[in-house]
mmCIF file of the C-alpha atoms, coordinates in Angstrom:
data_MODEL
# 
_entry.id   MODEL 
# 
loop_
_atom_site.group_PDB 
_atom_site.id 
_atom_site.type_symbol 
_atom_site.label_atom_id 
_atom_site.label_alt_id 
_atom_site.label_comp_id 
_atom_site.label_asym_id 
_atom_site.label_entity_id 
_atom_site.label_seq_id 
_atom_site.pdbx_PDB_ins_code 
_atom_site.Cartn_x 
_atom_site.Cartn_y 
_atom_site.Cartn_z 
_atom_site.occupancy 
_atom_site.B_iso_or_equiv 
_atom_site.pdbx_formal_charge 
_atom_site.auth_seq_id 
_atom_site.auth_comp_id 
_atom_site.auth_asym_id 
_atom_site.auth_atom_id 
_atom_site.pdbx_PDB_model_num 
ATOM 1   C CA . ARG A 1 1   ? -22.713 -35.251 31.939 1.00 0.00 ? 1   ARG A CA 1 
ATOM 2   C CA . GLY A 1 2   ? -24.970 -36.934 29.454 1.00 0.00 ? 2   GLY A CA 1 
ATOM 3   C CA . LEU A 1 3   ? -27.523 -34.138 29.532 1.00 0.00 ? 3   LEU A CA 1 
ATOM 4   C CA . GLY A 1 4   ? -27.771 -31.663 26.698 1.00 0.00 ? 4   GLY A CA 1 
ATOM 5   C CA . ALA A 1 5   ? -29.635 -28.401 26.559 1.00 0.00 ? 5   ALA A CA 1 
ATOM 6   C CA . GLY A 1 6   ? -32.922 -28.490 28.404 1.00 0.00 ? 6   GLY A CA 1 
ATOM 7   C CA . GLY A 1 7   ? -32.007 -31.620 30.419 1.00 0.00 ? 7   GLY A CA 1 
ATOM 8   C CA . ALA A 1 8   ? -32.511 -34.053 27.519 1.00 0.00 ? 8   ALA A CA 1 
ATOM 9   C CA . LEU A 1 9   ? -30.113 -36.967 27.041 1.00 0.00 ? 9   LEU A CA 1 
ATOM 10  C CA . ARG A 1 10  ? -27.541 -36.452 24.340 1.00 0.00 ? 10  ARG A CA 1 
ATOM 11  C CA . ARG A 1 11  ? -27.131 -38.998 21.604 1.00 0.00 ? 11  ARG A CA 1 
ATOM 12  C CA . GLY A 1 12  ? -24.690 -41.751 22.705 1.00 0.00 ? 12  GLY A CA 1 
ATOM 13  C CA . ALA A 1 13  ? -24.992 -40.957 26.404 1.00 0.00 ? 13  ALA A CA 1 
ATOM 14  C CA . LEU A 1 14  ? -25.344 -43.951 28.699 1.00 0.00 ? 14  LEU A CA 1 
ATOM 15  C CA . ALA A 1 15  ? -28.632 -44.432 30.496 1.00 0.00 ? 15  ALA A CA 1 
ATOM 16  C CA . GLY A 1 16  ? -29.246 -45.738 34.005 1.00 0.00 ? 16  GLY A CA 1 
ATOM 17  C CA . PRO A 1 17  ? -28.243 -44.708 37.529 1.00 0.00 ? 17  PRO A CA 1 
ATOM 18  C CA . CYS A 1 18  ? -24.556 -45.721 37.096 1.00 0.00 ? 18  CYS A CA 1 
ATOM 19  C CA . GLY A 1 19  ? -24.357 -45.065 33.408 1.00 0.00 ? 19  GLY A CA 1 
ATOM 20  C CA . ALA A 1 20  ? -24.169 -48.782 32.530 1.00 0.00 ? 20  ALA A CA 1 
ATOM 21  C CA . LYS A 1 21  ? -25.899 -50.171 29.479 1.00 0.00 ? 21  LYS A CA 1 
ATOM 22  C CA . LYS A 1 22  ? -28.827 -52.423 30.284 1.00 0.00 ? 22  LYS A CA 1 
ATOM 23  C CA . GLY A 1 23  ? -28.959 -56.097 29.346 1.00 0.00 ? 23  GLY A CA 1 
ATOM 24  C CA . ILE A 1 24  ? -25.241 -56.694 28.752 1.00 0.00 ? 24  ILE A CA 1 
ATOM 25  C CA . HIS A 1 25  ? -23.947 -57.211 32.302 1.00 0.00 ? 25  HIS A CA 1 
ATOM 26  C CA . PRO A 1 26  ? -24.164 -60.390 34.411 1.00 0.00 ? 26  PRO A CA 1 
ATOM 27  C CA . GLU A 1 27  ? -26.289 -60.521 37.539 1.00 0.00 ? 27  GLU A CA 1 
ATOM 28  C CA . TRP A 1 28  ? -24.519 -58.937 40.515 1.00 0.00 ? 28  TRP A CA 1 
ATOM 29  C CA . HIS A 1 29  ? -24.678 -60.545 43.966 1.00 0.00 ? 29  HIS A CA 1 
ATOM 30  C CA . GLN A 1 30  ? -24.073 -58.130 46.819 1.00 0.00 ? 30  GLN A CA 1 
ATOM 31  C CA . GLU A 1 31  ? -23.410 -60.918 49.315 1.00 0.00 ? 31  GLU A CA 1 
ATOM 32  C CA . ALA A 1 32  ? -21.653 -63.827 47.620 1.00 0.00 ? 32  ALA A CA 1 
ATOM 33  C CA . LYS A 1 33  ? -20.289 -66.559 49.894 1.00 0.00 ? 33  LYS A CA 1 
ATOM 34  C CA . VAL A 1 34  ? -16.644 -67.651 49.701 1.00 0.00 ? 34  VAL A CA 1 
ATOM 35  C CA . ILE A 1 35  ? -16.329 -71.314 50.707 1.00 0.00 ? 35  ILE A CA 1 
ATOM 36  C CA . CYS A 1 36  ? -13.052 -73.068 51.513 1.00 0.00 ? 36  CYS A CA 1 
ATOM 37  C CA . ASN A 1 37  ? -13.024 -76.772 52.490 1.00 0.00 ? 37  ASN A CA 1 
ATOM 38  C CA . GLY A 1 38  ? -16.793 -76.780 52.904 1.00 0.00 ? 38  GLY A CA 1 
ATOM 39  C CA . GLU A 1 39  ? -16.778 -73.857 55.340 1.00 0.00 ? 39  GLU A CA 1 
ATOM 40  C CA . GLU A 1 40  ? -17.934 -70.302 54.631 1.00 0.00 ? 40  GLU A CA 1 
ATOM 41  C CA . VAL A 1 41  ? -14.924 -68.082 55.272 1.00 0.00 ? 41  VAL A CA 1 
ATOM 42  C CA . MET A 1 42  ? -16.072 -64.651 54.091 1.00 0.00 ? 42  MET A CA 1 
ATOM 43  C CA . THR A 1 43  ? -18.653 -62.729 52.121 1.00 0.00 ? 43  THR A CA 1 
ATOM 44  C CA . VAL A 1 44  ? -17.864 -60.621 49.063 1.00 0.00 ? 44  VAL A CA 1 
ATOM 45  C CA . SER A 1 45  ? -19.807 -59.139 46.193 1.00 0.00 ? 45  SER A CA 1 
ATOM 46  C CA . GLY A 1 46  ? -19.454 -60.569 42.710 1.00 0.00 ? 46  GLY A CA 1 
ATOM 47  C CA . THR A 1 47  ? -21.041 -62.171 39.683 1.00 0.00 ? 47  THR A CA 1 
ATOM 48  C CA . LYS A 1 48  ? -21.518 -65.581 41.342 1.00 0.00 ? 48  LYS A CA 1 
ATOM 49  C CA . ALA A 1 49  ? -23.652 -66.369 44.358 1.00 0.00 ? 49  ALA A CA 1 
ATOM 50  C CA . GLU A 1 50  ? -20.994 -68.721 45.740 1.00 0.00 ? 50  GLU A CA 1 
ATOM 51  C CA . TYR A 1 51  ? -17.229 -69.055 45.227 1.00 0.00 ? 51  TYR A CA 1 
ATOM 52  C CA . ASN A 1 52  ? -15.458 -72.324 46.075 1.00 0.00 ? 52  ASN A CA 1 
ATOM 53  C CA . VAL A 1 53  ? -11.741 -71.799 46.701 1.00 0.00 ? 53  VAL A CA 1 
ATOM 54  C CA . ASP A 1 54  ? -8.859  -74.022 47.793 1.00 0.00 ? 54  ASP A CA 1 
ATOM 55  C CA . ILE A 1 55  ? -6.744  -71.278 49.375 1.00 0.00 ? 55  ILE A CA 1 
ATOM 56  C CA . TRP A 1 56  ? -7.689  -67.985 50.988 1.00 0.00 ? 56  TRP A CA 1 
ATOM 57  C CA . SER A 1 57  ? -5.794  -65.495 53.140 1.00 0.00 ? 57  SER A CA 1 
ATOM 58  C CA . GLY A 1 58  ? -6.818  -67.299 56.340 1.00 0.00 ? 58  GLY A CA 1 
ATOM 59  C CA . ASN A 1 59  ? -5.007  -70.527 55.453 1.00 0.00 ? 59  ASN A CA 1 
ATOM 60  C CA . HIS A 1 60  ? -2.191  -69.374 53.148 1.00 0.00 ? 60  HIS A CA 1 
ATOM 61  C CA . PRO A 1 61  ? 1.280   -69.534 54.767 1.00 0.00 ? 61  PRO A CA 1 
ATOM 62  C CA . PHE A 1 62  ? 2.265   -66.117 53.381 1.00 0.00 ? 62  PHE A CA 1 
ATOM 63  C CA . TYR A 1 63  ? -0.559  -64.384 55.252 1.00 0.00 ? 63  TYR A CA 1 
ATOM 64  C CA . THR A 1 64  ? -0.578  -66.550 58.373 1.00 0.00 ? 64  THR A CA 1 
ATOM 65  C CA . GLY A 1 65  ? 3.183   -66.176 58.922 1.00 0.00 ? 65  GLY A CA 1 
ATOM 66  C CA . ASP A 1 66  ? 3.754   -69.915 58.933 1.00 0.00 ? 66  ASP A CA 1 
ATOM 67  C CA . GLY A 1 67  ? 7.205   -70.388 57.427 1.00 0.00 ? 67  GLY A CA 1 
ATOM 68  C CA . SER A 1 68  ? 7.386   -74.101 58.161 1.00 0.00 ? 68  SER A CA 1 
ATOM 69  C CA . ASN A 1 69  ? 6.994   -74.992 54.494 1.00 0.00 ? 69  ASN A CA 1 
ATOM 70  C CA . ILE A 1 70  ? 10.345  -73.349 53.658 1.00 0.00 ? 70  ILE A CA 1 
ATOM 71  C CA . ILE A 1 71  ? 13.032  -75.909 54.370 1.00 0.00 ? 71  ILE A CA 1 
ATOM 72  C CA . MET A 1 72  ? 16.648  -74.838 54.148 1.00 0.00 ? 72  MET A CA 1 
ATOM 73  C CA . ASP A 1 73  ? 18.541  -78.073 54.417 1.00 0.00 ? 73  ASP A CA 1 
ATOM 74  C CA . GLU A 1 74  ? 22.261  -78.509 54.016 1.00 0.00 ? 74  GLU A CA 1 
ATOM 75  C CA . GLY A 1 75  ? 21.861  -79.960 50.517 1.00 0.00 ? 75  GLY A CA 1 
ATOM 76  C CA . ARG A 1 76  ? 20.120  -76.881 49.184 1.00 0.00 ? 76  ARG A CA 1 
ATOM 77  C CA . ILE A 1 77  ? 22.689  -74.558 50.717 1.00 0.00 ? 77  ILE A CA 1 
ATOM 78  C CA . ASN A 1 78  ? 25.587  -76.580 49.315 1.00 0.00 ? 78  ASN A CA 1 
ATOM 79  C CA . LYS A 1 79  ? 23.943  -76.631 45.889 1.00 0.00 ? 79  LYS A CA 1 
ATOM 80  C CA . PHE A 1 80  ? 23.624  -72.836 45.982 1.00 0.00 ? 80  PHE A CA 1 
ATOM 81  C CA . LYS A 1 81  ? 27.220  -72.367 47.099 1.00 0.00 ? 81  LYS A CA 1 
ATOM 82  C CA . SER A 1 82  ? 28.581  -74.728 44.461 1.00 0.00 ? 82  SER A CA 1 
ATOM 83  C CA . ARG A 1 83  ? 26.602  -72.982 41.737 1.00 0.00 ? 83  ARG A CA 1 
ATOM 84  C CA . TYR A 1 84  ? 27.821  -69.493 42.612 1.00 0.00 ? 84  TYR A CA 1 
ATOM 85  C CA . GLU A 1 85  ? 31.216  -70.119 44.249 1.00 0.00 ? 85  GLU A CA 1 
ATOM 86  C CA . GLY A 1 86  ? 33.275  -68.749 41.369 1.00 0.00 ? 86  GLY A CA 1 
ATOM 87  C CA . LEU A 1 87  ? 31.386  -65.472 41.057 1.00 0.00 ? 87  LEU A CA 1 
ATOM 88  C CA . ASP A 1 88  ? 32.754  -63.650 44.110 1.00 0.00 ? 88  ASP A CA 1 
ATOM 89  C CA . TRP A 1 89  ? 35.235  -61.781 41.863 1.00 0.00 ? 89  TRP A CA 1 
ATOM 90  C CA . MET A 1 90  ? 32.255  -59.917 40.377 1.00 0.00 ? 90  MET A CA 1 
ATOM 91  C CA . MET A 1 91  ? 31.516  -58.269 43.707 1.00 0.00 ? 91  MET A CA 1 
ATOM 92  C CA . GLY A 1 92  ? 34.983  -56.693 44.060 1.00 0.00 ? 92  GLY A CA 1 
ATOM 93  C CA . ASP A 1 93  ? 35.825  -55.658 47.615 1.00 0.00 ? 93  ASP A CA 1 
ATOM 94  C CA . GLN A 1 94  ? 32.197  -55.972 48.704 1.00 0.00 ? 94  GLN A CA 1 
ATOM 95  C CA . GLY A 1 95  ? 32.132  -59.628 47.747 1.00 0.00 ? 95  GLY A CA 1 
ATOM 96  C CA . THR A 1 96  ? 34.988  -60.746 49.974 1.00 0.00 ? 96  THR A CA 1 
ATOM 97  C CA . SER A 1 97  ? 33.679  -63.145 52.515 1.00 0.00 ? 97  SER A CA 1 
ATOM 98  C CA . LYS A 1 98  ? 34.746  -63.447 56.143 1.00 0.00 ? 98  LYS A CA 1 
ATOM 99  C CA . ASP A 1 99  ? 36.622  -66.658 55.307 1.00 0.00 ? 99  ASP A CA 1 
ATOM 100 C CA . SER A 1 100 ? 38.784  -64.970 52.665 1.00 0.00 ? 100 SER A CA 1 
ATOM 101 C CA . LYS A 1 101 ? 39.650  -62.095 55.068 1.00 0.00 ? 101 LYS A CA 1 
ATOM 102 C CA . ASP A 1 102 ? 40.651  -64.588 57.742 1.00 0.00 ? 102 ASP A CA 1 
ATOM 103 C CA . SER A 1 103 ? 42.910  -66.460 55.317 1.00 0.00 ? 103 SER A CA 1 
ATOM 104 C CA . LYS A 1 104 ? 44.653  -63.173 54.359 1.00 0.00 ? 104 LYS A CA 1 
ATOM 105 C CA . ASP A 1 105 ? 45.277  -62.364 58.042 1.00 0.00 ? 105 ASP A CA 1 
ATOM 106 C CA . GLU A 1 106 ? 46.793  -65.785 58.637 1.00 0.00 ? 106 GLU A CA 1 
ATOM 107 C CA . GLY A 1 107 ? 49.362  -65.214 55.896 1.00 0.00 ? 107 GLY A CA 1 
ATOM 108 C CA . ASP A 1 108 ? 50.780  -62.061 57.608 1.00 0.00 ? 108 ASP A CA 1 
# 
């Protein structure tokens, strides 16, 4: 790409095996350690030799499937219902709940 006629480098072409300019990039570590709670959990490559993290995929509830931190108590459900109780008219026929159908049947 950067070669002109006769195999010589063209003006403005990047030098080096990957085409990166020399002297402007940080040192690259092929095997950088990722440490969580004082324990090495994985190895990655990056600009630091060691990364200290608080959360990684091995202990995050989203990745481990642990849903115990989501608590649906009665107070939260009632708060949601009270906030949106008057908006069922926006849904039209789709928004009718089972309770409203039952109350219509009772009137017949």
